[in-house]
Amino acid sequence: MADEEATAKAPLPEVKVAPAPEGATEMKVTMKKGTGFYINAACSFLRGVDAKPAADGKEAQEAKPSVEYLRISGLGDAIPAAIASAQKTVNVDLGSIIKIQTAYPSMEGSGRGCAQIIIDLKRK
């Protein structure tokens, strides 16, 4: 019985995740915002954002250039939103998926694992 408990609580082997491409911007997807927010954010990263003047009580927004590489990652319940964000950028021809990785990192505090996906995109 002691052997069963020892094997049940043995730490999971650490999976090595390949590093992001040089100069990649990382976007961590959570469940705090909706899928549409992350889809728009991913498209904006790859498309770039034009400058907007201050109007209707909103502050002016400066122009932001597009990024060459984007890494989208999501844990647990945020995985579908991460996948949807990456797929939308491919569907609208803004980028292409260059690598998809999965991992099961152990979470601090609980010691339990959680599924993770990491998607690397390159701007077209």
Tab-separated table of N, CA and C in Angstrom:
chain	number	residue	atom	x	y	z
A	1	MET	N	0.824	-1.187	0.000
A	1	MET	CA	0.000	0.000	0.000
A	1	MET	C	0.869	1.252	0.000
A	2	ALA	N	1.965	1.226	0.735
A	2	ALA	CA	2.862	2.384	0.779
A	2	ALA	C	3.491	2.616	-0.585
A	3	ASP	N	3.764	1.523	-1.316
A	3	ASP	CA	4.343	1.662	-2.652
A	3	ASP	C	3.361	2.323	-3.614
A	4	GLU	N	2.063	2.000	-3.482
A	4	GLU	CA	1.056	2.606	-4.339
A	4	GLU	C	0.959	4.107	-4.099
A	5	GLU	N	1.021	4.526	-2.833
A	5	GLU	CA	0.958	5.951	-2.514
A	5	GLU	C	2.191	6.678	-3.024
A	6	ALA	N	3.341	6.041	-2.947
A	6	ALA	CA	4.582	6.667	-3.405
A	6	ALA	C	4.556	6.865	-4.911
A	7	THR	N	4.057	5.880	-5.658
A	7	THR	CA	4.018	6.023	-7.113
A	7	THR	C	2.923	6.992	-7.538
A	8	ALA	N	1.840	7.072	-6.768
A	8	ALA	CA	0.751	7.982	-7.112
A	8	ALA	C	1.174	9.441	-6.922
A	9	LYS	N	2.078	9.708	-5.979
A	9	LYS	CA	2.497	11.077	-5.706
A	9	LYS	C	3.844	11.417	-6.311
A	10	ALA	N	4.377	10.541	-7.149
A	10	ALA	CA	5.665	10.811	-7.790
A	10	ALA	C	5.497	12.000	-8.728
A	11	PRO	N	6.473	12.909	-8.754
A	11	PRO	CA	6.358	14.073	-9.629
A	11	PRO	C	6.390	13.672	-11.107
A	12	LEU	N	5.628	14.412	-11.898
A	12	LEU	CA	5.599	14.156	-13.329
A	12	LEU	C	6.908	14.608	-13.951
A	13	PRO	N	7.399	13.890	-14.957
A	13	PRO	CA	8.625	14.346	-15.609
A	13	PRO	C	8.376	15.684	-16.309
A	14	GLU	N	9.343	16.569	-16.224
A	14	GLU	CA	9.199	17.909	-16.812
A	14	GLU	C	9.399	17.825	-18.321
A	15	VAL	N	8.436	18.328	-19.081
A	15	VAL	CA	8.518	18.339	-20.534
A	15	VAL	C	9.205	19.631	-20.950
A	16	LYS	N	10.198	19.491	-21.790
A	16	LYS	CA	10.920	20.668	-22.253
A	16	LYS	C	10.146	21.321	-23.403
A	17	VAL	N	9.864	22.599	-23.257
A	17	VAL	CA	9.168	23.357	-24.290
A	17	VAL	C	10.218	24.132	-25.080
A	18	ALA	N	10.148	24.043	-26.394
A	18	ALA	CA	11.100	24.756	-27.236
A	18	ALA	C	10.944	26.258	-27.017
A	19	PRO	N	12.046	26.998	-27.046
A	19	PRO	CA	11.944	28.444	-26.836
A	19	PRO	C	11.210	29.128	-27.994
A	20	ALA	N	10.673	30.309	-27.705
A	20	ALA	CA	9.974	31.087	-28.729
A	20	ALA	C	10.981	31.559	-29.769
A	21	PRO	N	10.525	31.801	-31.000
A	21	PRO	CA	11.433	32.357	-32.007
A	21	PRO	C	12.021	33.689	-31.537
A	22	GLU	N	13.178	34.021	-32.045
A	22	GLU	CA	13.860	35.257	-31.660
A	22	GLU	C	12.954	36.473	-31.878
A	23	GLY	N	12.790	37.279	-30.840
A	23	GLY	CA	11.995	38.498	-30.945
A	23	GLY	C	10.490	38.286	-30.906
A	24	ALA	N	10.035	37.110	-30.505
A	24	ALA	CA	8.597	36.822	-30.486
A	24	ALA	C	7.909	37.566	-29.344
A	25	THR	N	6.677	37.975	-29.602
A	25	THR	CA	5.826	38.572	-28.581
A	25	THR	C	4.971	37.459	-28.001
A	26	GLU	N	4.846	37.413	-26.685
A	26	GLU	CA	4.050	36.368	-26.048
A	26	GLU	C	2.681	36.902	-25.640
A	27	MET	N	1.650	36.113	-25.915
A	27	MET	CA	0.295	36.450	-25.524
A	27	MET	C	-0.233	35.284	-24.687
A	28	LYS	N	-0.448	35.524	-23.400
A	28	LYS	CA	-0.954	34.491	-22.502
A	28	LYS	C	-2.467	34.623	-22.396
A	29	VAL	N	-3.170	33.596	-22.821
A	29	VAL	CA	-4.632	33.589	-22.844
A	29	VAL	C	-5.140	33.058	-21.505
A	30	THR	N	-6.111	33.762	-20.922
A	30	THR	CA	-6.739	33.335	-19.669
A	30	THR	C	-8.251	33.287	-19.876
A	31	MET	N	-8.967	32.936	-18.841
A	31	MET	CA	-10.428	32.927	-18.917
A	31	MET	C	-11.027	34.213	-18.360
A	32	LYS	N	-10.188	35.198	-18.038
A	32	LYS	CA	-10.689	36.450	-17.484
A	32	LYS	C	-11.394	37.289	-18.542
A	33	LYS	N	-11.006	37.136	-19.797
A	33	LYS	CA	-11.644	37.858	-20.902
A	33	LYS	C	-12.173	36.831	-21.892
A	34	GLY	N	-13.068	37.256	-22.749
A	34	GLY	CA	-13.681	36.347	-23.705
A	34	GLY	C	-12.780	35.988	-24.862
A	35	THR	N	-13.186	34.969	-25.601
A	35	THR	CA	-12.422	34.504	-26.757
A	35	THR	C	-12.272	35.605	-27.799
A	36	GLY	N	-13.323	36.393	-28.021
A	36	GLY	CA	-13.274	37.470	-29.010
A	36	GLY	C	-12.182	38.489	-28.709
A	37	PHE	N	-11.963	38.779	-27.435
A	37	PHE	CA	-10.905	39.714	-27.053
A	37	PHE	C	-9.546	39.206	-27.514
A	38	TYR	N	-9.273	37.922	-27.281
A	38	TYR	CA	-7.974	37.357	-27.649
A	38	TYR	C	-7.825	37.200	-29.158
A	39	ILE	N	-8.923	36.920	-29.845
A	39	ILE	CA	-8.880	36.862	-31.311
A	39	ILE	C	-8.498	38.235	-31.865
A	40	ASN	N	-9.159	39.290	-31.370
A	40	ASN	CA	-8.849	40.646	-31.827
A	40	ASN	C	-7.419	41.043	-31.464
A	41	ALA	N	-6.966	40.653	-30.278
A	41	ALA	CA	-5.610	40.985	-29.846
A	41	ALA	C	-4.570	40.308	-30.748
A	42	ALA	N	-4.772	39.024	-31.054
A	42	ALA	CA	-3.829	38.301	-31.909
A	42	ALA	C	-3.776	38.926	-33.302
A	43	CYS	N	-4.938	39.263	-33.857
A	43	CYS	CA	-4.976	39.903	-35.178
A	43	CYS	C	-4.293	41.269	-35.132
A	44	SER	N	-4.491	42.019	-34.060
A	44	SER	CA	-3.856	43.333	-33.930
A	44	SER	C	-2.337	43.219	-33.824
A	45	PHE	N	-1.854	42.216	-33.107
A	45	PHE	CA	-0.409	42.009	-33.006
A	45	PHE	C	0.203	41.755	-34.378
A	46	LEU	N	-0.460	40.938	-35.187
A	46	LEU	CA	0.093	40.575	-36.496
A	46	LEU	C	-0.175	41.625	-37.570
A	47	ARG	N	-1.220	42.420	-37.404
A	47	ARG	CA	-1.579	43.436	-38.376
A	47	ARG	C	-0.923	44.770	-38.062
A	48	GLY	N	-0.728	45.045	-36.769
A	48	GLY	CA	-0.263	46.355	-36.346
A	48	GLY	C	-1.471	47.228	-36.063
A	49	VAL	N	-1.255	48.322	-35.338
A	49	VAL	CA	-2.351	49.211	-34.959
A	49	VAL	C	-2.026	50.620	-35.426
A	50	ASP	N	-2.992	51.270	-36.080
A	50	ASP	CA	-2.821	52.654	-36.524
A	50	ASP	C	-3.019	53.607	-35.354
A	51	ALA	N	-2.400	54.769	-35.454
A	51	ALA	CA	-2.571	55.793	-34.416
A	51	ALA	C	-3.996	56.345	-34.489
A	52	LYS	N	-4.562	56.644	-33.320
A	52	LYS	CA	-5.905	57.227	-33.251
A	52	LYS	C	-5.836	58.478	-32.393
A	53	PRO	N	-6.441	59.568	-32.847
A	53	PRO	CA	-6.450	60.788	-32.032
A	53	PRO	C	-7.430	60.657	-30.863
A	54	ALA	N	-7.257	61.500	-29.874
A	54	ALA	CA	-8.169	61.498	-28.723
A	54	ALA	C	-9.544	61.951	-29.180
A	55	ALA	N	-10.575	61.219	-28.770
A	55	ALA	CA	-11.948	61.568	-29.143
A	55	ALA	C	-12.921	60.941	-28.151
A	56	ASP	N	-14.054	61.620	-27.944
A	56	ASP	CA	-15.127	61.126	-27.083
A	56	ASP	C	-14.644	60.739	-25.686
A	57	GLY	N	-13.729	61.509	-25.128
A	57	GLY	CA	-13.251	61.253	-23.781
A	57	GLY	C	-12.213	60.151	-23.681
A	58	LYS	N	-11.820	59.551	-24.808
A	58	LYS	CA	-10.795	58.505	-24.800
A	58	LYS	C	-9.443	59.125	-25.110
A	59	GLU	N	-8.406	58.560	-24.552
A	59	GLU	CA	-7.059	59.059	-24.785
A	59	GLU	C	-6.591	58.708	-26.191
A	60	ALA	N	-5.613	59.475	-26.679
A	60	ALA	CA	-5.024	59.187	-27.980
A	60	ALA	C	-4.272	57.867	-27.907
A	61	GLN	N	-4.250	57.145	-29.012
A	61	GLN	CA	-3.578	55.855	-29.069
A	61	GLN	C	-2.473	55.932	-30.104
A	62	GLU	N	-1.273	55.571	-29.721
A	62	GLU	CA	-0.149	55.651	-30.642
A	62	GLU	C	-0.116	54.417	-31.542
A	63	ALA	N	0.518	54.578	-32.700
A	63	ALA	CA	0.620	53.472	-33.650
A	63	ALA	C	1.583	52.417	-33.113
A	64	LYS	N	1.257	51.169	-33.364
A	64	LYS	CA	2.123	50.064	-32.953
A	64	LYS	C	2.393	49.207	-34.179
A	65	PRO	N	3.665	48.945	-34.468
A	65	PRO	CA	3.986	48.131	-35.652
A	65	PRO	C	3.598	46.671	-35.439
A	66	SER	N	3.463	45.938	-36.522
A	66	SER	CA	3.138	44.517	-36.420
A	66	SER	C	4.363	43.746	-35.920
A	67	VAL	N	4.114	42.605	-35.326
A	67	VAL	CA	5.200	41.756	-34.846
A	67	VAL	C	5.455	40.659	-35.870
A	68	GLU	N	6.684	40.195	-35.937
A	68	GLU	CA	7.048	39.141	-36.889
A	68	GLU	C	6.609	37.768	-36.378
A	69	TYR	N	6.803	37.533	-35.077
A	69	TYR	CA	6.441	36.256	-34.464
A	69	TYR	C	5.554	36.499	-33.261
A	70	LEU	N	4.557	35.632	-33.082
A	70	LEU	CA	3.647	35.716	-31.945
A	70	LEU	C	3.530	34.336	-31.323
A	71	ARG	N	3.702	34.258	-29.999
A	71	ARG	CA	3.518	33.002	-29.271
A	71	ARG	C	2.258	33.141	-28.434
A	72	ILE	N	1.287	32.252	-28.671
A	72	ILE	CA	0.037	32.232	-27.919
A	72	ILE	C	0.063	31.012	-27.012
A	73	SER	N	-0.167	31.236	-25.707
A	73	SER	CA	-0.191	30.099	-24.780
A	73	SER	C	-1.449	30.153	-23.929
A	74	GLY	N	-1.941	28.984	-23.582
A	74	GLY	CA	-3.130	28.893	-22.741
A	74	GLY	C	-3.045	27.680	-21.840
A	75	LEU	N	-3.573	27.822	-20.632
A	75	LEU	CA	-3.602	26.744	-19.648
A	75	LEU	C	-5.039	26.299	-19.387
A	76	GLY	N	-5.254	25.011	-19.254
A	76	GLY	CA	-6.548	24.471	-18.825
A	76	GLY	C	-7.719	24.908	-19.686
A	77	ASP	N	-8.684	25.568	-19.063
A	77	ASP	CA	-9.903	25.979	-19.762
A	77	ASP	C	-9.660	27.062	-20.806
A	78	ALA	N	-8.501	27.687	-20.805
A	78	ALA	CA	-8.190	28.738	-21.777
A	78	ALA	C	-7.630	28.172	-23.087
A	79	ILE	N	-7.418	26.870	-23.151
A	79	ILE	CA	-6.860	26.256	-24.367
A	79	ILE	C	-7.754	26.496	-25.589
A	80	PRO	N	-9.079	26.311	-25.514
A	80	PRO	CA	-9.899	26.576	-26.704
A	80	PRO	C	-9.799	28.025	-27.199
A	81	ALA	N	-9.689	28.990	-26.289
A	81	ALA	CA	-9.547	30.388	-26.700
A	81	ALA	C	-8.203	30.615	-27.381
A	82	ALA	N	-7.150	29.960	-26.909
A	82	ALA	CA	-5.835	30.083	-27.539
A	82	ALA	C	-5.862	29.497	-28.948
A	83	ILE	N	-6.502	28.351	-29.100
A	83	ILE	CA	-6.600	27.709	-30.414
A	83	ILE	C	-7.436	28.564	-31.362
A	84	ALA	N	-8.548	29.097	-30.886
A	84	ALA	CA	-9.412	29.936	-31.724
A	84	ALA	C	-8.674	31.188	-32.179
A	85	SER	N	-7.872	31.778	-31.304
A	85	SER	CA	-7.121	32.980	-31.653
A	85	SER	C	-6.117	32.686	-32.762
A	86	ALA	N	-5.400	31.582	-32.619
A	86	ALA	CA	-4.417	31.209	-33.638
A	86	ALA	C	-5.106	30.867	-34.954
A	87	GLN	N	-6.197	30.137	-34.890
A	87	GLN	CA	-6.898	29.732	-36.109
A	87	GLN	C	-7.464	30.927	-36.858
A	88	LYS	N	-7.974	31.921	-36.142
A	88	LYS	CA	-8.530	33.106	-36.800
A	88	LYS	C	-7.456	33.863	-37.571
A	89	THR	N	-6.240	33.968	-36.988
A	89	THR	CA	-5.167	34.674	-37.705
A	89	THR	C	-4.807	33.943	-38.993
A	90	VAL	N	-4.898	32.617	-38.978
A	90	VAL	CA	-4.625	31.847	-40.190
A	90	VAL	C	-5.765	32.022	-41.194
A	91	ASN	N	-7.016	32.000	-40.718
A	91	ASN	CA	-8.182	32.124	-41.604
A	91	ASN	C	-8.225	33.457	-42.327
A	92	VAL	N	-7.811	34.537	-41.655
A	92	VAL	CA	-7.845	35.858	-42.293
A	92	VAL	C	-6.507	36.178	-42.966
A	93	ASP	N	-5.634	35.174	-43.076
A	93	ASP	CA	-4.379	35.264	-43.822
A	93	ASP	C	-3.410	36.296	-43.244
A	94	LEU	N	-3.408	36.443	-41.929
A	94	LEU	CA	-2.446	37.336	-41.279
A	94	LEU	C	-1.168	36.609	-40.898
A	95	GLY	N	-1.261	35.325	-40.643
A	95	GLY	CA	-0.092	34.571	-40.206
A	95	GLY	C	-0.253	33.096	-40.482
A	96	SER	N	0.807	32.356	-40.183
A	96	SER	CA	0.765	30.905	-40.337
A	96	SER	C	1.338	30.268	-39.077
A	97	ILE	N	0.813	29.116	-38.736
A	97	ILE	CA	1.266	28.392	-37.559
A	97	ILE	C	2.570	27.692	-37.912
A	98	ILE	N	3.614	27.947	-37.133
A	98	ILE	CA	4.895	27.300	-37.400
A	98	ILE	C	5.191	26.175	-36.415
A	99	LYS	N	4.565	26.203	-35.224
A	99	LYS	CA	4.798	25.137	-34.260
A	99	LYS	C	3.673	25.116	-33.228
A	100	ILE	N	3.252	23.907	-32.862
A	100	ILE	CA	2.288	23.707	-31.787
A	100	ILE	C	2.930	22.748	-30.786
A	101	GLN	N	2.922	23.136	-29.515
A	101	GLN	CA	3.488	22.294	-28.468
A	101	GLN	C	2.453	22.125	-27.355
A	102	THR	N	2.498	20.983	-26.714
A	102	THR	CA	1.655	20.758	-25.551
A	102	THR	C	2.549	20.381	-24.375
A	103	ALA	N	2.076	20.688	-23.186
A	103	ALA	CA	2.812	20.351	-21.969
A	103	ALA	C	1.813	20.116	-20.856
A	104	TYR	N	2.304	19.612	-19.745
A	104	TYR	CA	1.479	19.368	-18.572
A	104	TYR	C	2.271	19.806	-17.346
A	105	PRO	N	2.482	21.134	-17.209
A	105	PRO	CA	3.307	21.612	-16.090
A	105	PRO	C	2.576	21.462	-14.758
A	106	SER	N	3.362	21.238	-13.689
A	106	SER	CA	2.749	21.158	-12.360
A	106	SER	C	2.539	22.578	-11.847
A	107	MET	N	1.406	22.788	-11.217
A	107	MET	CA	1.045	24.109	-10.712
A	107	MET	C	1.615	24.302	-9.312
A	108	GLU	N	2.111	25.500	-9.044
A	108	GLU	CA	2.636	25.807	-7.722
A	108	GLU	C	1.492	25.794	-6.708
A	109	GLY	N	1.793	25.354	-5.533
A	109	GLY	CA	0.775	25.327	-4.485
A	109	GLY	C	0.066	23.987	-4.416
A	110	SER	N	-0.617	23.606	-5.491
A	110	SER	CA	-1.375	22.360	-5.458
A	110	SER	C	-0.506	21.156	-5.800
A	111	GLY	N	0.533	21.355	-6.588
A	111	GLY	CA	1.382	20.251	-6.997
A	111	GLY	C	0.770	19.401	-8.094
A	112	ARG	N	-0.427	19.757	-8.514
A	112	ARG	CA	-1.097	19.017	-9.587
A	112	ARG	C	-0.733	19.617	-10.926
A	113	GLY	N	-0.893	18.840	-11.973
A	113	GLY	CA	-0.593	19.307	-13.311
A	113	GLY	C	-1.795	19.971	-13.962
A	114	CYS	N	-1.528	20.674	-15.048
A	114	CYS	CA	-2.580	21.337	-15.810
A	114	CYS	C	-2.163	21.341	-17.268
A	115	ALA	N	-3.078	21.020	-18.162
A	115	ALA	CA	-2.765	20.981	-19.585
A	115	ALA	C	-2.416	22.373	-20.095
A	116	GLN	N	-1.466	22.435	-21.027
A	116	GLN	CA	-1.029	23.708	-21.613
A	116	GLN	C	-0.810	23.518	-23.101
A	117	ILE	N	-1.136	24.561	-23.877
A	117	ILE	CA	-0.828	24.567	-25.296
A	117	ILE	C	-0.037	25.828	-25.606
A	118	ILE	N	0.917	25.681	-26.512
A	118	ILE	CA	1.761	26.807	-26.934
A	118	ILE	C	1.782	26.784	-28.458
A	119	ILE	N	1.335	27.883	-29.073
A	119	ILE	CA	1.244	27.973	-30.524
A	119	ILE	C	2.130	29.131	-30.984
A	120	ASP	N	3.067	28.826	-31.884
A	120	ASP	CA	3.937	29.852	-32.455
A	120	ASP	C	3.430	30.198	-33.847
A	121	LEU	N	3.274	31.524	-34.092
A	121	LEU	CA	2.789	32.019	-35.380
A	121	LEU	C	3.834	32.916	-36.012
A	122	LYS	N	3.860	32.935	-37.348
A	122	LYS	CA	4.718	33.847	-38.094
A	122	LYS	C	3.833	34.696	-38.980
A	123	ARG	N	4.088	36.007	-38.984
A	123	ARG	CA	3.307	36.938	-39.802
A	123	ARG	C	3.568	36.654	-41.263
A	124	LYS	N	2.514	36.751	-42.087
A	124	LYS	CA	2.666	36.559	-43.548
A	124	LYS	C	3.027	37.862	-44.210
